[in-house]
mmCIF file of C-alpha atoms in Angstrom:
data_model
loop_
_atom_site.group_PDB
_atom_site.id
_atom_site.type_symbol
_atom_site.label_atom_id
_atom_site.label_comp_id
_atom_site.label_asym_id
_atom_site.label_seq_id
_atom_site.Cartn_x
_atom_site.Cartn_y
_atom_site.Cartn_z
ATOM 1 C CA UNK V 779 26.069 -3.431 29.880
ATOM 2 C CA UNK V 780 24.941 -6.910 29.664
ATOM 3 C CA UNK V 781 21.414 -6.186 29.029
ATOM 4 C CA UNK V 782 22.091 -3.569 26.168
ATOM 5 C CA UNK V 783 22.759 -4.423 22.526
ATOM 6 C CA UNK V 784 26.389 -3.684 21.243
ATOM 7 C CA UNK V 785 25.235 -2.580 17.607
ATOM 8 C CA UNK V 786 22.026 -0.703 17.075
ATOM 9 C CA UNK V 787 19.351 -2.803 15.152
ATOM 10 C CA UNK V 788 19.233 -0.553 12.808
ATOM 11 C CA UNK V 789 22.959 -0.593 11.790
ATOM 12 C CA UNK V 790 22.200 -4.679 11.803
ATOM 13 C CA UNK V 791 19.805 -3.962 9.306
ATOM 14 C CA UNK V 792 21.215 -1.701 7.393
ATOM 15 C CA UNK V 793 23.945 -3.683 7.073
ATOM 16 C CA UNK V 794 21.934 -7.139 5.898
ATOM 17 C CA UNK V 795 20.392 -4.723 3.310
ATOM 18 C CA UNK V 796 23.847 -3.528 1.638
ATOM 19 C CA UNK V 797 24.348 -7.387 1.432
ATOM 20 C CA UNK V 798 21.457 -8.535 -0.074
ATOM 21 C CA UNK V 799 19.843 -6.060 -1.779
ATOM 22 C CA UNK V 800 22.914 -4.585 -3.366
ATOM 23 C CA UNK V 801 22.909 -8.072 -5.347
ATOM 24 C CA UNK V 802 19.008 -8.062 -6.187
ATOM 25 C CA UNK V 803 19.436 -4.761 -7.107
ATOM 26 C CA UNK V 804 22.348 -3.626 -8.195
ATOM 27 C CA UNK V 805 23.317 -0.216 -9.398
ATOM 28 C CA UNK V 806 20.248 1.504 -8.454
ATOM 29 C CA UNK V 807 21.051 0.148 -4.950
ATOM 30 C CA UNK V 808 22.807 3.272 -3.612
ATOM 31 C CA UNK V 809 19.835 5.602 -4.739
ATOM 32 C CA UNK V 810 17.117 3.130 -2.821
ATOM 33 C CA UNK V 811 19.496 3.002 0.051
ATOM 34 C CA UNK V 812 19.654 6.957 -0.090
ATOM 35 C CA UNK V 813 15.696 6.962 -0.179
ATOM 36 C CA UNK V 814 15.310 4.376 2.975
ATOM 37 C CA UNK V 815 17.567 6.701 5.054
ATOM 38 C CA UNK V 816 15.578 9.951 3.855
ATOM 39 C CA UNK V 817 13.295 11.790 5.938
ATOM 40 C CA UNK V 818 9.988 10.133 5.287
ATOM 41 C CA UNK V 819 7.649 12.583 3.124
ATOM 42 C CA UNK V 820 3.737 11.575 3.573
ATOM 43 C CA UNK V 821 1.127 12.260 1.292
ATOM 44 C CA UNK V 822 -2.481 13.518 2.590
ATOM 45 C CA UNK V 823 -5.443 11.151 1.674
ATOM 46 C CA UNK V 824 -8.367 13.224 1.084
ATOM 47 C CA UNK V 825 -11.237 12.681 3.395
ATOM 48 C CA UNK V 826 -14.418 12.359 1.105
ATOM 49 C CA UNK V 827 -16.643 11.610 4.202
ATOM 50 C CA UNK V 828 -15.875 15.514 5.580
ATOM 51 C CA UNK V 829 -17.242 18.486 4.637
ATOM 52 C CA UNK V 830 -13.741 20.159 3.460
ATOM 53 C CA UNK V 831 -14.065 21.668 -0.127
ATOM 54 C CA UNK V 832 -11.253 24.009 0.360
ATOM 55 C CA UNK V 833 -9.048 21.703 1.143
ATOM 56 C CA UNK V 834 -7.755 20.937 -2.777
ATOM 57 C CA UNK V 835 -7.392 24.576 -3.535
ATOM 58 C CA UNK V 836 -5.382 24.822 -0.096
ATOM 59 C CA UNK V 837 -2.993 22.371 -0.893
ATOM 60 C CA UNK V 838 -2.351 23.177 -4.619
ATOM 61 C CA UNK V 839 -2.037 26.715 -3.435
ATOM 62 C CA UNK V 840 0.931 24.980 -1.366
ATOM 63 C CA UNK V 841 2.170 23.597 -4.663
ATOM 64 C CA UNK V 842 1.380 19.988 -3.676
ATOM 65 C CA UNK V 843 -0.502 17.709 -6.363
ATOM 66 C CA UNK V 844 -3.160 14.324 -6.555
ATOM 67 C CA UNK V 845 -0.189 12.373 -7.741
ATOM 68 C CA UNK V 846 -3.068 9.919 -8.464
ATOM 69 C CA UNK V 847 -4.482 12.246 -11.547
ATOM 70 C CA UNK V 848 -0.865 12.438 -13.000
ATOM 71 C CA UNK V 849 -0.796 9.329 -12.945
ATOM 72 C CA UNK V 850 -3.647 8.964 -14.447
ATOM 73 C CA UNK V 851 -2.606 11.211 -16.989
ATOM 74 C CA UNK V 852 0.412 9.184 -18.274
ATOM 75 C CA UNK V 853 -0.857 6.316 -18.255
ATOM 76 C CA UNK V 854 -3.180 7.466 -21.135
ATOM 77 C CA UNK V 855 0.128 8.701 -22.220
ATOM 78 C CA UNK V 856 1.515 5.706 -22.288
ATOM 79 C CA UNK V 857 -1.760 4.604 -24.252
ATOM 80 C CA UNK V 858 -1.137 6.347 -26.669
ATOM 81 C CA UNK V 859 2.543 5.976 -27.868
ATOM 82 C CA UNK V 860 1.853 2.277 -27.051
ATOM 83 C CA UNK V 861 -0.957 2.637 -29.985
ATOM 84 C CA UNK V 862 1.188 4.691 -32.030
ATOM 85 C CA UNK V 863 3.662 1.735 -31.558
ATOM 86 C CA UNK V 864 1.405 -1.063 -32.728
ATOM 87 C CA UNK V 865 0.531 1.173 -35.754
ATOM 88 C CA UNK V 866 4.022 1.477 -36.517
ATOM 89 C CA UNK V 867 5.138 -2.308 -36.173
ATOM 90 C CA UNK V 868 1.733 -3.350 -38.282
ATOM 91 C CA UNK V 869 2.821 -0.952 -41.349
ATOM 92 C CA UNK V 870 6.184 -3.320 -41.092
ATOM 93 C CA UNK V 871 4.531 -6.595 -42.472
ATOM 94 C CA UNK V 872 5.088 -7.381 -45.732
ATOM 95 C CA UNK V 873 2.357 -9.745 -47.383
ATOM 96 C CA UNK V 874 2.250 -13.124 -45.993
ATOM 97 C CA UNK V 875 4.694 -12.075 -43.346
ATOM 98 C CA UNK V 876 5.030 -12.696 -39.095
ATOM 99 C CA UNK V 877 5.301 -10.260 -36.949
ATOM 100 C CA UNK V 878 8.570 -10.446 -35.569
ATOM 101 C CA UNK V 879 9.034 -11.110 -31.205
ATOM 102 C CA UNK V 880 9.740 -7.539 -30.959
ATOM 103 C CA UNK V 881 6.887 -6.524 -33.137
ATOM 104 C CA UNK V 882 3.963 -9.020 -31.526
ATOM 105 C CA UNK V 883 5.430 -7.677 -27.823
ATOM 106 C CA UNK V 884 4.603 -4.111 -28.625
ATOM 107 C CA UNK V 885 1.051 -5.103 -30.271
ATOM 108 C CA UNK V 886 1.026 -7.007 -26.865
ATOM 109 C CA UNK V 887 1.500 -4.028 -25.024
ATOM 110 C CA UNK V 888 -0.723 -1.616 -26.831
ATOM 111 C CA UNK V 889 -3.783 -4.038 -26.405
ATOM 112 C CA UNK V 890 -2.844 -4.346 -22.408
ATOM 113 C CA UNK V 891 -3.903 -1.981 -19.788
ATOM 114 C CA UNK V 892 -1.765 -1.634 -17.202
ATOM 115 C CA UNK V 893 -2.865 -2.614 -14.298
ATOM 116 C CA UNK V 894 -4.030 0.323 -12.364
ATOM 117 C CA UNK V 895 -5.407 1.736 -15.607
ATOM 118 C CA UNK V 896 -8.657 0.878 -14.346
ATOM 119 C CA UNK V 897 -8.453 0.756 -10.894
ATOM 120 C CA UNK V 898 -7.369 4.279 -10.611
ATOM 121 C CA UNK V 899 -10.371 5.454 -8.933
ATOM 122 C CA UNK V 900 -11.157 9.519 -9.090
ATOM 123 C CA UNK V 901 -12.735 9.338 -5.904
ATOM 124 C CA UNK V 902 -9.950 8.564 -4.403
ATOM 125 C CA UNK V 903 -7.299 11.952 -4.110
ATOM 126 C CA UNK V 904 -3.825 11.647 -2.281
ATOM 127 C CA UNK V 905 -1.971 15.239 -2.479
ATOM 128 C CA UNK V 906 2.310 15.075 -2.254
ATOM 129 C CA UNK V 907 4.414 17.709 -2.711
ATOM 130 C CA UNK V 908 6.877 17.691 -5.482
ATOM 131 C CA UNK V 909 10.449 15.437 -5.411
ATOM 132 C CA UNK V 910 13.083 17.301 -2.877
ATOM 133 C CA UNK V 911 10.135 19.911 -1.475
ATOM 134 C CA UNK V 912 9.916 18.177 2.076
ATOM 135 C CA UNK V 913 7.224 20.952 3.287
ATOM 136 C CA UNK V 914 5.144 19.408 6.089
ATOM 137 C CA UNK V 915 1.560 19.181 5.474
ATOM 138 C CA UNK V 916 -0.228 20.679 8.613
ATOM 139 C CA UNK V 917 -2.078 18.801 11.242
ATOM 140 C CA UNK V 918 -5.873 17.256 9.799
ATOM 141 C CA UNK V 919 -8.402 19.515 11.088
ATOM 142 C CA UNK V 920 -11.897 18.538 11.863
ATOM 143 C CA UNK V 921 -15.359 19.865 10.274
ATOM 144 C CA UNK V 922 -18.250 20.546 11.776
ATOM 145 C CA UNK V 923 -19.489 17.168 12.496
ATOM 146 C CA UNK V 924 -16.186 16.541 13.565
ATOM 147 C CA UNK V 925 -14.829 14.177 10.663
ATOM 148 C CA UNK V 926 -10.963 14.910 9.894
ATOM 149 C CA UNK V 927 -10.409 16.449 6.570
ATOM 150 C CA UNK V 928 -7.411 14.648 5.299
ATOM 151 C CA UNK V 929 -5.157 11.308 6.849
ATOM 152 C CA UNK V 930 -0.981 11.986 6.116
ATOM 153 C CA UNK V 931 0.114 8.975 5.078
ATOM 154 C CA UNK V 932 2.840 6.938 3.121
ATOM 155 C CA UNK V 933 1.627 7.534 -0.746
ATOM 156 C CA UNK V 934 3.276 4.089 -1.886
ATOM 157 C CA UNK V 935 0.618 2.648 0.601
ATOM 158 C CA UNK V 936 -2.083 3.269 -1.885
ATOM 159 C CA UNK V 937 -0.928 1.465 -4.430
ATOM 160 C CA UNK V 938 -2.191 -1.819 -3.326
ATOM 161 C CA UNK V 939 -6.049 -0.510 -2.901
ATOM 162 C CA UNK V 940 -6.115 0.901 -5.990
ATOM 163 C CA UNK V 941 -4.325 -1.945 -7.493
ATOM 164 C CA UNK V 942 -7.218 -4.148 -5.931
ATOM 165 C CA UNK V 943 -9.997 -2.269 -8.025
ATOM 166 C CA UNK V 944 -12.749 -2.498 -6.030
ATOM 167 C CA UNK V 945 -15.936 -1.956 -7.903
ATOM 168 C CA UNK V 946 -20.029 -0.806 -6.782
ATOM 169 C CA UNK V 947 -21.093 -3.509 -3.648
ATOM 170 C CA UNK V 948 -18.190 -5.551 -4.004
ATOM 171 C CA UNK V 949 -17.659 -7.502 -0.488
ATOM 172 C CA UNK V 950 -14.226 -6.937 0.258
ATOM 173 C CA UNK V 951 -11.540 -8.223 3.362
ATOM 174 C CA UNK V 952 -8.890 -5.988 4.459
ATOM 175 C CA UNK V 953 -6.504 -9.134 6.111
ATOM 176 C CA UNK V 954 -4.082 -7.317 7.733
ATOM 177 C CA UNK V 955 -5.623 -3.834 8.494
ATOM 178 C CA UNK V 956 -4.254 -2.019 11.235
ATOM 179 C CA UNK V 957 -3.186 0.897 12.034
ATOM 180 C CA UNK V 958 -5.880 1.607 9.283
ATOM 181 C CA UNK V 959 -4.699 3.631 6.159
ATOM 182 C CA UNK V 960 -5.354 1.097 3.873
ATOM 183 C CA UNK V 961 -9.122 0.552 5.602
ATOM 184 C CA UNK V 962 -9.790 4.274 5.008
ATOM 185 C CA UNK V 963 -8.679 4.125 1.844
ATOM 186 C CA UNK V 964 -10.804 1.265 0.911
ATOM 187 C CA UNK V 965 -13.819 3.176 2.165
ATOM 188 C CA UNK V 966 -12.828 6.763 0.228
ATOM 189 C CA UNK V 967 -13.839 4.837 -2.748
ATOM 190 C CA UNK V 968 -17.613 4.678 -1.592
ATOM 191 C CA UNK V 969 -18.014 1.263 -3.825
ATOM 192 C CA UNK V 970 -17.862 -1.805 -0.535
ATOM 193 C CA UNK V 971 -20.734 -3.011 -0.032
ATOM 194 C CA UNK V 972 -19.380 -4.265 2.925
ATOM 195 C CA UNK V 973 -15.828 -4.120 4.218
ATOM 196 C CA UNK V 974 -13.952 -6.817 6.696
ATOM 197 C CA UNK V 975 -10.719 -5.433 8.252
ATOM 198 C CA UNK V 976 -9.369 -7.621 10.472
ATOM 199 C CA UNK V 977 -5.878 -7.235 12.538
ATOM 200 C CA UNK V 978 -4.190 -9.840 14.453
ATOM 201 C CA UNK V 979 -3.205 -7.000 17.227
ATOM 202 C CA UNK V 980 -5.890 -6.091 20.030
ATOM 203 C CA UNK V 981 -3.983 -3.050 20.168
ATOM 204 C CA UNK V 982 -3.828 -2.238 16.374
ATOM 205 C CA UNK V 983 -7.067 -3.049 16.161
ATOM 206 C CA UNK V 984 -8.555 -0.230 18.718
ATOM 207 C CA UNK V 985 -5.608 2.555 16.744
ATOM 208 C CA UNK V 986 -7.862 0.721 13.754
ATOM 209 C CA UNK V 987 -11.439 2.306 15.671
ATOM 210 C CA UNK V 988 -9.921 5.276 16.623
ATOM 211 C CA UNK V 989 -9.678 6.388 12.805
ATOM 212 C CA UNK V 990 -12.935 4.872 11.803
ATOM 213 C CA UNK V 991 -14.321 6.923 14.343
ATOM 214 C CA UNK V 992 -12.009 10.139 13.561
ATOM 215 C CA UNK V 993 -13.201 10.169 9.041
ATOM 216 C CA UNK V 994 -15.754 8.091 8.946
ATOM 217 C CA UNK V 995 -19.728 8.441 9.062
ATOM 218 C CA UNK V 996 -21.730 6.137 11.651
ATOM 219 C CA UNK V 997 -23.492 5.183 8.623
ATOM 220 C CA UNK V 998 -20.591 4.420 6.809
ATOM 221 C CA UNK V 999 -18.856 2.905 9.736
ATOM 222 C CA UNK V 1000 -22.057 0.238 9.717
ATOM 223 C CA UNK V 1001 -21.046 -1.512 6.452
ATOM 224 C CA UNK V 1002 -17.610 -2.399 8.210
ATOM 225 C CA UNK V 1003 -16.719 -5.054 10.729
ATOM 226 C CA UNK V 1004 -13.359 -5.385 12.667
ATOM 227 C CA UNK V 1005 -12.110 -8.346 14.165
ATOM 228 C CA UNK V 1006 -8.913 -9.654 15.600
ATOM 229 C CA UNK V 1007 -8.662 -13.032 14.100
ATOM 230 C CA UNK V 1008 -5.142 -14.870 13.124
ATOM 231 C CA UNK V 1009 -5.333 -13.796 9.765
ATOM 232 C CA UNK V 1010 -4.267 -17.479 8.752
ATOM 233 C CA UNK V 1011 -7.630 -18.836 9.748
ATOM 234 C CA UNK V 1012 -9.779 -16.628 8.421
ATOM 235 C CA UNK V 1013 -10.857 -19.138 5.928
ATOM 236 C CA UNK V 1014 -12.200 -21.243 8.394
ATOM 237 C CA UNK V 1015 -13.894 -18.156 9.484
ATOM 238 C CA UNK V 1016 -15.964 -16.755 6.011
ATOM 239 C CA UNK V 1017 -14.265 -18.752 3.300
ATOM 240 C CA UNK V 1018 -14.922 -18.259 -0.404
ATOM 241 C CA UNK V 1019 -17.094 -15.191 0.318
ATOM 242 C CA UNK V 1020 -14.759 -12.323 -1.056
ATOM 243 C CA UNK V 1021 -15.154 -10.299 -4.136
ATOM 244 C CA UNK V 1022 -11.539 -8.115 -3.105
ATOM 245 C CA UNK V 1023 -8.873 -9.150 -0.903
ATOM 246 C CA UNK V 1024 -6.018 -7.369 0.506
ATOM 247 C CA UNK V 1025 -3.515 -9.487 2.076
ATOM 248 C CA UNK V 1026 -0.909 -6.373 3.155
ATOM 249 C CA UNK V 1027 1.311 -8.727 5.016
ATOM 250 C CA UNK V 1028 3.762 -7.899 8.284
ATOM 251 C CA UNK V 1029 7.236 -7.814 6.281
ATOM 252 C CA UNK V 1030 10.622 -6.299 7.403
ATOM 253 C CA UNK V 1031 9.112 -2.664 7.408
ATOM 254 C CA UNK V 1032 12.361 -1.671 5.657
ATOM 255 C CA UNK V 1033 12.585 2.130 5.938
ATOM 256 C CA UNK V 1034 11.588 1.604 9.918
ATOM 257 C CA UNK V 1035 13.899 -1.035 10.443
ATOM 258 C CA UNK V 1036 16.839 1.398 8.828
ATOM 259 C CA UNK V 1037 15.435 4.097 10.869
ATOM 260 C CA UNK V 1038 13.895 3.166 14.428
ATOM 261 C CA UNK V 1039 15.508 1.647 17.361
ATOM 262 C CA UNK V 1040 11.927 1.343 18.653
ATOM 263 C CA UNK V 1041 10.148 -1.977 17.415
ATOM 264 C CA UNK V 1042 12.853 -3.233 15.030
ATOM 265 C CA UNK V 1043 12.461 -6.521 13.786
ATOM 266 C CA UNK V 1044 16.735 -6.724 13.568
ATOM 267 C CA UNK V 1045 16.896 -6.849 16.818
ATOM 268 C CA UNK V 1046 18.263 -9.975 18.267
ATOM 269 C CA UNK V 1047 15.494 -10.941 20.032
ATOM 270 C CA UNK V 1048 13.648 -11.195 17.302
ATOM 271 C CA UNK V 1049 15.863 -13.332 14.959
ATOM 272 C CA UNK V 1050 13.933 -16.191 14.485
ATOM 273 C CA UNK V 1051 10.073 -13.619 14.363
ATOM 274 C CA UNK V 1052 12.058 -11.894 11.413
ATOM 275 C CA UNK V 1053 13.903 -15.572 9.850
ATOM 276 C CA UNK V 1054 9.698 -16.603 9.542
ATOM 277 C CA UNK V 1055 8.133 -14.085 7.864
ATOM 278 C CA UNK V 1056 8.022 -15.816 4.598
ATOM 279 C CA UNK V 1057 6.350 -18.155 6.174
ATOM 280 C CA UNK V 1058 3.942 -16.277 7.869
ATOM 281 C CA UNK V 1059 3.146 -14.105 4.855
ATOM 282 C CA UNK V 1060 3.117 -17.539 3.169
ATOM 283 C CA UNK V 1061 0.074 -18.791 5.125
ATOM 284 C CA UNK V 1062 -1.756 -15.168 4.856
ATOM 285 C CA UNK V 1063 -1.744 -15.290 1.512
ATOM 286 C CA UNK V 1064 -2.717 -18.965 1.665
ATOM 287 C CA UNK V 1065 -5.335 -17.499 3.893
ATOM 288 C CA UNK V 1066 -6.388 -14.761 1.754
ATOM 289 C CA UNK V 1067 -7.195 -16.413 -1.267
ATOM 290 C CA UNK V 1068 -9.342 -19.194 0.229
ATOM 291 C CA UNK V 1069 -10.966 -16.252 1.294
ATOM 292 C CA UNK V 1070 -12.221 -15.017 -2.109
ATOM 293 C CA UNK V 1071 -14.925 -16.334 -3.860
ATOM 294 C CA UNK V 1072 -14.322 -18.165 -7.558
ATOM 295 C CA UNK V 1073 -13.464 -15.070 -9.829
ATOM 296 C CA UNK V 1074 -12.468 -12.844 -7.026
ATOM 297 C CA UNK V 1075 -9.036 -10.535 -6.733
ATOM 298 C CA UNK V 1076 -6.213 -10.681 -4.721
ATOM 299 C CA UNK V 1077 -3.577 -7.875 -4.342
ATOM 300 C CA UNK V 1078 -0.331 -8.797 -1.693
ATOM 301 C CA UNK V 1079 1.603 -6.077 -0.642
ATOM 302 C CA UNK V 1080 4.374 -5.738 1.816
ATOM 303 C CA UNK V 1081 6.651 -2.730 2.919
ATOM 304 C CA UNK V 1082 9.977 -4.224 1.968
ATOM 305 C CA UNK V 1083 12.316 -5.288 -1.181
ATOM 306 C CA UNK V 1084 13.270 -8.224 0.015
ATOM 307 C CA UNK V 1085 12.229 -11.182 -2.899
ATOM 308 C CA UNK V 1086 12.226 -13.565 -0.362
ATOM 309 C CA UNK V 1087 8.730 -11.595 1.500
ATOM 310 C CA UNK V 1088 7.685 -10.913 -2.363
ATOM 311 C CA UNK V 1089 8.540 -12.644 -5.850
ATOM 312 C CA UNK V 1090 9.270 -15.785 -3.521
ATOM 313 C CA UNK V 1091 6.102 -16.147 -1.655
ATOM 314 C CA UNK V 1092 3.874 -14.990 -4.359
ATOM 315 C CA UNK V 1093 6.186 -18.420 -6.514
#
């Protein structure tokens, strides 16, 4: 009785997220807040590295689609309204004449890519199936050298490597890697020349080998090196030597803090851990961009809403 906590760390964060995210966001709060307390749908990451062919045709036999190709697909939609757009506003000057705020924004936006118009790599395929389906895919099966064919993960997770648009022999640090996802993601586009992914955790790191080992090559496995440095002095370690960085920072977890009693960061124990994450996730970003070379990328990422572990650090 003395030892055990009175209210569930996940009702304690559950509770801090009505509070605060209810004001950042507002009336689409309930809908989020419904999504968080879901059961968790995964999406299956395509292994490139096996010999698994079928696989596609398996899973669209399933009804489950590369939500990477439709998006894909509307963004070129989005091209091309935005085009019609800036046709449209430019037949509105009269000689002589401005364009108007609203007219110069959407000649703005028609001359912008969006960000992961480029980065959208087609080697890289992530199959989900569609919005209130919550079919389970099966287990990843191995071929006959053994390589997995697919890796279930959180979709959303990709959005940060293909937001960091790697390109042919860029060098490229993975800051915070474990378990992995992310890593194996990296390497399904076949462009690093040479991958770092480095976790903090001696334990992460070895869940980190375990799915090298489980969907990737030897070969392949030789361009990348894993380390278990304090991310926030890796600078001191290879500074400035970066084409790509991803700096996918330890945050809140939200949807496993709402959900799991087991490692929750709202437990009271970990008050002041959870009180200085901005300022850990300060110092990795510090961290990751003294990492990168002049001209290089950086893409931070966390798993939470919170502004204070995004739009606040990133100020």
């Amino acid at each position: 009785a003395a030892t055990a906590p009175r209210i569930p760390s996940t009702r304690l964060a559950l509770h801090h997220f009505d509070t605060s995210y209810s004001l950042h966001l507002g009336a689409l709060w309930p809908s989020v807040r419904a999504g968080l307390l879901c059961e968790q749908k995964y999406g299956a990451l395509l292994n490139n590295f096996a010999a698994a062919d079928h696989v596609p045709e398996e899973l669209e036999l399933l009804n489950a689609t590369d939500f990477i190709s439709e998006a894909l697909q509307k963004v070129q939609q989005w091209q091309r309204g935005a085009a019609v757009g800036e046709v449209a506003t430019g037949c509105q000057e009269g000689p002589g004449e401005g364009r108007t705020g609203m007219q110069a924004e959407t000649v703005a936006q028609a001359g912008m890519s969006p960000p992961l118009c480029m980065s959208i790599s087609s080697k890289i395929k992530c199959y989900t199936f569609p919005r209130g389906d919550i079919t389970r895919f099966r287990p990843a099966r191995p071929d006959g050298l053994g390589l997995l064919d697919y890796y279930l993960m959180d979709a959303a997770s990709l959005l940060p490597v293909l937001a960091l648009d790697v390109q042919p022999d860029d060098f490229v640090l993975d800051l915070c890697a474990a378990p992995g996802g992310k890593t194996l993601a990296l390497l399904q586009t076949g462009f690093c020349g040479h991958l770092a992914a480095n976790d903090v955790s001696v334990s992460r790191t070895k869940r980190l080998y375990q799915i090298l080992q489980s969907y990737v090559p030897r070969e392949v496995r030789d361009t990348v090196s894993v380390t278990s440095y304090d991310g926030r002095d890796w600078d001191q370690v290879k500074g400035g030597t970066f084409h790509k960085v991803l700096v996918d920072v330890p945050c809140t977890t939200d949807r496993h803090s709402a959900m799991e009693e087991d490692n929750n960061i709202f437990h009271k124990r970990r008050t002041k851990e959870r009180q200085m994450l901005p300022m850990l996730q300060l110092q990795l970003l510090m961290a990751g961009i003294l990492a990168a070379r002049p001209g290089g990328a950086v893409v931070y990422s966390t798993c939470s809403l919170s502004p204070l572990q995004n739009e606040c650090v990133v100020e």
